[in-house]
Every structure is written in C-alpha cells, then in structure tokens.
C-alpha positions as YAML, in Angstrom:
chain: A
units: angstrom
residues:
- id: 1
  name: MET
  ca: [34.61, 52.40, -15.24]
- id: 2
  name: VAL
  ca: [31.92, 49.32, -14.93]
- id: 3
  name: ASN
  ca: [33.39, 45.99, -15.74]
- id: 4
  name: TYR
  ca: [31.35, 43.36, -17.64]
- id: 5
  name: VAL
  ca: [31.89, 39.73, -17.63]
- id: 6
  name: ASN
  ca: [33.42, 38.75, -21.53]
- id: 7
  name: PHE
  ca: [31.36, 36.07, -22.96]
- id: 8
  name: ASN
  ca: [32.65, 37.02, -26.59]
- id: 9
  name: GLY
  ca: [36.06, 37.85, -26.29]
- id: 10
  name: SER
  ca: [36.26, 41.53, -26.86]
- id: 11
  name: GLY
  ca: [38.84, 42.11, -24.22]
- id: 12
  name: ILE
  ca: [36.79, 43.57, -21.43]
- id: 13
  name: ARG
  ca: [38.21, 43.07, -17.95]
- id: 14
  name: SER
  ca: [35.83, 40.46, -15.59]
- id: 15
  name: PRO
  ca: [34.78, 41.90, -12.59]
- id: 16
  name: LEU
  ca: [36.78, 39.22, -10.84]
- id: 17
  name: GLY
  ca: [39.72, 41.24, -11.80]
- id: 18
  name: SER
  ca: [41.77, 38.34, -13.38]
- id: 19
  name: SER
  ca: [43.10, 38.81, -17.08]
- id: 20
  name: ASP
  ca: [42.01, 35.14, -17.68]
- id: 21
  name: THR
  ca: [38.58, 35.69, -18.86]
- id: 22
  name: SER
  ca: [37.20, 32.11, -19.69]
- id: 23
  name: ILE
  ca: [34.31, 30.73, -17.78]
- id: 24
  name: TYR
  ca: [36.16, 27.39, -16.32]
- id: 25
  name: SER
  ca: [38.64, 29.17, -14.97]
- id: 26
  name: ARG
  ca: [36.29, 31.22, -13.14]
- id: 27
  name: ILE
  ca: [34.48, 28.44, -11.86]
- id: 28
  name: LYS
  ca: [37.41, 26.77, -11.07]
- id: 29
  name: THR
  ca: [39.04, 29.89, -8.83]
- id: 30
  name: ALA
  ca: [35.82, 29.98, -7.07]
- id: 31
  name: GLY
  ca: [35.30, 26.48, -6.41]
- id: 32
  name: SER
  ca: [38.69, 26.58, -5.01]
- id: 33
  name: ASN
  ca: [37.38, 28.62, -2.26]
- id: 34
  name: LEU
  ca: [35.47, 25.29, -0.86]
- id: 35
  name: SER
  ca: [37.16, 22.98, 1.64]
- id: 36
  name: ASN
  ca: [36.55, 19.21, 0.72]
- id: 37
  name: THR
  ca: [34.96, 19.31, 4.14]
- id: 38
  name: THR
  ca: [32.25, 21.83, 3.11]
- id: 39
  name: LEU
  ca: [32.12, 20.07, -0.46]
- id: 40
  name: LEU
  ca: [30.80, 16.81, 1.74]
- id: 41
  name: ILE
  ca: [28.60, 18.50, 4.09]
- id: 42
  name: ILE
  ca: [26.87, 20.11, 0.70]
- id: 43
  name: ILE
  ca: [26.31, 16.93, -0.87]
- id: 44
  name: SER
  ca: [25.06, 15.10, 2.13]
- id: 45
  name: VAL
  ca: [23.06, 17.90, 2.65]
- id: 46
  name: LEU
  ca: [21.60, 17.32, -0.92]
- id: 47
  name: VAL
  ca: [21.20, 13.85, -0.75]
- id: 48
  name: PHE
  ca: [19.65, 13.73, 2.39]
- id: 49
  name: SER
  ca: [16.73, 15.92, 0.58]
- id: 50
  name: PHE
  ca: [16.56, 13.75, -2.02]
- id: 51
  name: ILE
  ca: [15.98, 11.01, 0.31]
- id: 52
  name: ALA
  ca: [13.48, 12.82, 2.77]
- id: 53
  name: GLY
  ca: [11.36, 14.03, -0.40]
- id: 54
  name: PHE
  ca: [11.23, 10.71, -1.80]
- id: 55
  name: TYR
  ca: [10.09, 9.10, 1.59]
- id: 56
  name: ILE
  ca: [7.49, 12.10, 2.24]
- id: 57
  name: PHE
  ca: [6.10, 11.85, -1.47]
- id: 58
  name: TYR
  ca: [5.81, 8.19, -1.53]
- id: 59
  name: TYR
  ca: [4.83, 7.46, 2.48]
- id: 60
  name: TYR
  ca: [3.50, 10.37, 3.77]
- id: 61
  name: LEU
  ca: [1.50, 12.49, 1.02]
- id: 62
  name: PRO
  ca: [-0.79, 8.80, 0.02]
- id: 63
  name: SER
  ca: [-2.00, 8.82, 3.94]
- id: 64
  name: LEU
  ca: [-3.14, 12.51, 3.15]
- id: 65
  name: LYS
  ca: [-5.16, 11.83, 0.34]
- id: 66
  name: SER
  ca: [-9.20, 11.39, 1.11]
- id: 67
  name: SER
  ca: [-9.09, 7.91, -1.57]
- id: 68
  name: TYR
  ca: [-6.47, 6.58, 1.13]
- id: 69
  name: LYS
  ca: [-7.49, 3.12, 2.82]
- id: 70
  name: PRO
  ca: [-4.91, 1.95, 5.39]
- id: 71
  name: ASN
  ca: [-3.87, -1.62, 4.85]
- id: 72
  name: SER
  ca: [-5.99, -3.97, 6.83]
- id: 73
  name: GLU
  ca: [-3.91, -6.70, 6.72]
- id: 74
  name: GLN
  ca: [-2.58, -5.88, 10.47]
- id: 75
  name: ILE
  ca: [-6.45, -6.37, 12.04]
- id: 76
  name: PRO
  ca: [-6.88, -9.41, 13.68]
- id: 77
  name: ILE
  ca: [-9.11, -11.48, 11.29]
- id: 78
  name: GLY
  ca: [-12.63, -12.38, 13.13]
- id: 79
  name: SER
  ca: [-11.97, -8.69, 15.03]
- id: 80
  name: VAL
  ca: [-14.97, -6.94, 13.14]
- id: 81
  name: PRO
  ca: [-16.76, -5.17, 15.24]
- id: 82
  name: THR
  ca: [-20.12, -6.50, 16.63]
- id: 83
  name: GLY
  ca: [-23.44, -4.71, 15.87]
- id: 84
  name: ASN
  ca: [-24.35, -4.28, 12.49]
- id: 85
  name: VAL
  ca: [-21.34, -6.07, 10.49]
- id: 86
  name: ALA
  ca: [-21.29, -9.14, 9.28]
- id: 87
  name: GLU
  ca: [-17.83, -10.74, 8.29]
- id: 88
  name: LEU
  ca: [-17.78, -13.54, 5.32]
- id: 89
  name: LEU
  ca: [-14.85, -15.65, 5.46]
- id: 90
  name: PHE
  ca: [-13.04, -17.86, 2.87]
- id: 91
  name: PHE
  ca: [-10.71, -20.24, 3.59]
- id: 92
  name: TYR
  ca: [-8.78, -21.49, 0.66]
- id: 93
  name: ALA
  ca: [-5.56, -23.31, -0.40]
- id: 94
  name: ASP
  ca: [-3.53, -22.13, -3.86]
- id: 95
  name: TRP
  ca: [-3.26, -25.65, -4.71]
- id: 96
  name: CYS
  ca: [-6.74, -26.93, -4.59]
- id: 97
  name: PRO
  ca: [-9.06, -26.85, -7.63]
- id: 98
  name: HIS
  ca: [-12.10, -26.55, -6.19]
- id: 99
  name: CYS
  ca: [-10.58, -23.01, -4.44]
- id: 100
  name: LYS
  ca: [-9.28, -22.22, -7.69]
- id: 101
  name: THR
  ca: [-12.92, -22.59, -9.48]
- id: 102
  name: ALA
  ca: [-14.46, -20.85, -6.42]
- id: 103
  name: LYS
  ca: [-11.99, -17.78, -6.12]
- id: 104
  name: PRO
  ca: [-13.67, -15.49, -9.06]
- id: 105
  name: VAL
  ca: [-17.27, -16.22, -7.90]
- id: 106
  name: TRP
  ca: [-15.71, -15.09, -4.58]
- id: 107
  name: GLU
  ca: [-14.30, -11.97, -6.29]
- id: 108
  name: GLU
  ca: [-17.61, -10.89, -7.94]
- id: 109
  name: LEU
  ca: [-19.47, -11.52, -5.07]
- id: 110
  name: LYS
  ca: [-16.97, -9.37, -2.97]
- id: 111
  name: SER
  ca: [-16.78, -6.46, -5.58]
- id: 112
  name: GLU
  ca: [-20.53, -6.30, -5.58]
- id: 113
  name: TYR
  ca: [-21.34, -6.47, -2.07]
- id: 114
  name: GLU
  ca: [-18.41, -5.45, -0.22]
- id: 115
  name: ASN
  ca: [-19.17, -2.53, 2.60]
- id: 116
  name: LYS
  ca: [-22.72, -2.63, 1.57]
- id: 117
  name: THR
  ca: [-25.72, -3.14, 3.78]
- id: 118
  name: VAL
  ca: [-27.62, -6.46, 3.21]
- id: 119
  name: ASN
  ca: [-30.94, -6.48, 5.64]
- id: 120
  name: GLY
  ca: [-29.54, -3.98, 8.15]
- id: 121
  name: TYR
  ca: [-25.76, -5.56, 8.05]
- id: 122
  name: LYS
  ca: [-22.68, -4.22, 6.65]
- id: 123
  name: VAL
  ca: [-20.80, -6.83, 4.83]
- id: 124
  name: VAL
  ca: [-16.98, -7.41, 5.00]
- id: 125
  name: PHE
  ca: [-15.24, -10.07, 3.12]
- id: 126
  name: THR
  ca: [-12.09, -11.80, 4.65]
- id: 127
  name: GLU
  ca: [-9.90, -14.14, 2.96]
- id: 128
  name: ILE
  ca: [-7.42, -16.52, 4.66]
- id: 129
  name: ASN
  ca: [-5.45, -18.45, 2.37]
- id: 130
  name: CYS
  ca: [-3.99, -21.60, 4.20]
- id: 131
  name: THR
  ca: [-1.28, -22.64, 2.07]
- id: 132
  name: THR
  ca: [0.77, -20.37, 3.96]
- id: 133
  name: GLU
  ca: [1.42, -22.02, 7.34]
- id: 134
  name: THR
  ca: [1.66, -19.35, 9.98]
- id: 135
  name: ALA
  ca: [0.63, -19.17, 13.57]
- id: 136
  name: GLU
  ca: [-2.02, -17.03, 12.80]
- id: 137
  name: VAL
  ca: [-3.65, -19.01, 10.16]
- id: 138
  name: GLU
  ca: [-3.09, -22.58, 11.79]
- id: 139
  name: GLN
  ca: [-5.33, -20.57, 14.72]
- id: 140
  name: MET
  ca: [-8.21, -19.04, 12.59]
- id: 141
  name: MET
  ca: [-8.12, -22.88, 10.95]
- id: 142
  name: ASN
  ca: [-8.31, -24.52, 14.71]
- id: 143
  name: LYS
  ca: [-11.01, -21.55, 15.91]
- id: 144
  name: TYR
  ca: [-12.94, -22.09, 13.23]
- id: 145
  name: HIS
  ca: [-12.46, -26.18, 12.68]
- id: 146
  name: ILE
  ca: [-11.34, -25.82, 8.99]
- id: 147
  name: GLU
  ca: [-11.00, -29.42, 7.39]
- id: 148
  name: GLY
  ca: [-11.45, -28.88, 4.01]
- id: 149
  name: PHE
  ca: [-11.29, -26.01, 1.09]
- id: 150
  name: PRO
  ca: [-13.13, -23.65, -0.11]
- id: 151
  name: THR
  ca: [-14.91, -23.26, 3.40]
- id: 152
  name: ILE
  ca: [-17.15, -20.48, 3.64]
- id: 153
  name: LYS
  ca: [-18.09, -19.12, 7.28]
- id: 154
  name: LEU
  ca: [-20.31, -16.10, 8.42]
- id: 155
  name: LEU
  ca: [-19.51, -14.43, 11.62]
- id: 156
  name: LYS
  ca: [-22.79, -12.27, 12.80]
- id: 157
  name: ASP
  ca: [-23.38, -11.12, 16.42]
- id: 158
  name: GLY
  ca: [-20.68, -13.13, 17.90]
- id: 159
  name: GLN
  ca: [-22.08, -16.16, 16.01]
- id: 160
  name: VAL
  ca: [-20.44, -18.53, 13.11]
- id: 161
  name: VAL
  ca: [-23.01, -19.54, 10.64]
- id: 162
  name: GLU
  ca: [-21.19, -22.18, 8.28]
- id: 163
  name: TYR
  ca: [-22.29, -22.12, 4.14]
- id: 164
  name: ASP
  ca: [-22.76, -25.42, 3.21]
- id: 165
  name: ALA
  ca: [-22.95, -25.67, -0.46]
- id: 166
  name: LYS
  ca: [-21.37, -25.22, -3.80]
- id: 167
  name: PRO
  ca: [-20.01, -21.90, -4.03]
- id: 168
  name: THR
  ca: [-21.85, -20.15, -6.65]
- id: 169
  name: LYS
  ca: [-23.27, -16.58, -7.04]
- id: 170
  name: ALA
  ca: [-26.68, -17.46, -6.50]
- id: 171
  name: THR
  ca: [-26.16, -19.72, -3.71]
- id: 172
  name: LEU
  ca: [-23.73, -17.24, -1.85]
- id: 173
  name: GLU
  ca: [-26.43, -14.22, -2.65]
- id: 174
  name: GLN
  ca: [-29.03, -16.56, -1.05]
- id: 175
  name: PHE
  ca: [-26.84, -17.17, 1.77]
- id: 176
  name: LEU
  ca: [-26.26, -13.82, 2.73]
- id: 177
  name: ASN
  ca: [-29.82, -12.79, 2.39]
- id: 178
  name: THR
  ca: [-31.17, -15.91, 4.34]
- id: 179
  name: VAL
  ca: [-28.80, -15.40, 7.35]
- id: 180
  name: LEU
  ca: [-28.74, -11.66, 7.85]
...
C-alpha cells in the first residue's frame, strides 16, 4: 500500500508513519533532529553568503564592466606622464567668491576638453580644493607658489605655464590653443 501526504484531512496515513497529519507537526518533528550547533552553522553560512554576494555585486563586479573608470584620487597630482599629455590645474577655495564664479566656467571647459587632443596634447583636468589643509594640498600650494584663488596652471613637458587672466571660457580656450 502507498502512503500519501494528507493535505485535505481524509484520514490517509502519512509516509512519516505518524497519526498526526498536520504540516506543522511534521516540520516540528523534522526540525527537532537538528541540534542548536547545526542550526547556528547553517544560519552563519547563509549570513556569510549574503555578505559575500553583496560585496561581489557592489564592489567587484563594477570593476569588470567596460565603462568602469578607476578612482584617480589616489594618483599624485602633477604626476601625469610626460610626452603628449598636458595637465591643467585649478586651485580653488570653497569660501572664495571668485572661485564660485569660475567653477561653472571650469566645469564647462572640462566637459568639452577632458581627455581630448589639442594641438597634439591630450588635456587632463585636475581640481585642487585648497580649503582642506592636508599635507598634500600644502605641498602642492608650495610647489606651484599659490598665493591667491582661483589659480590655473598648465603642466606641459615638465614646464609650468601660468594662466593670468579672468577665467572665462573664451580666454581659457585661447590659453589652451596658444600654449599647447
């Protein structure tokens, strides 16, 4: 005789061999065979798997995408490879009203010329916020003799070229086309 699980209360014996046919009692008796240690191990594995999956999905997989760009904040400023690369430095302070006026012009120029070639030079834009007084910022300010804000300098072929005009898009474009 074949025994079936009783879901409709018809009185057929369950394959477990018990007379109590409720699902709750079957789960309860099946779970009582697990010790607390085994349950703790299972829960730990599930939690670890969830954390590992979260890490892989949010931190590891994006680096495999073709559109991934590594964070350039850890690359020392002014260490752009020599050759046909020019780095335009923008020194600014958050509290400076002239910097607040120049920032949209800088962003517009940056969006138009970033990583593009001008007269044979690839242009790279770098912003240095001088409001934060870190050792790196202090070193950069001393190295490039920054005395006021905003200050724009161009690094090309190991030379530092100073921009000395009001930062407008037309004057910055003229500066790039003339110096490069």
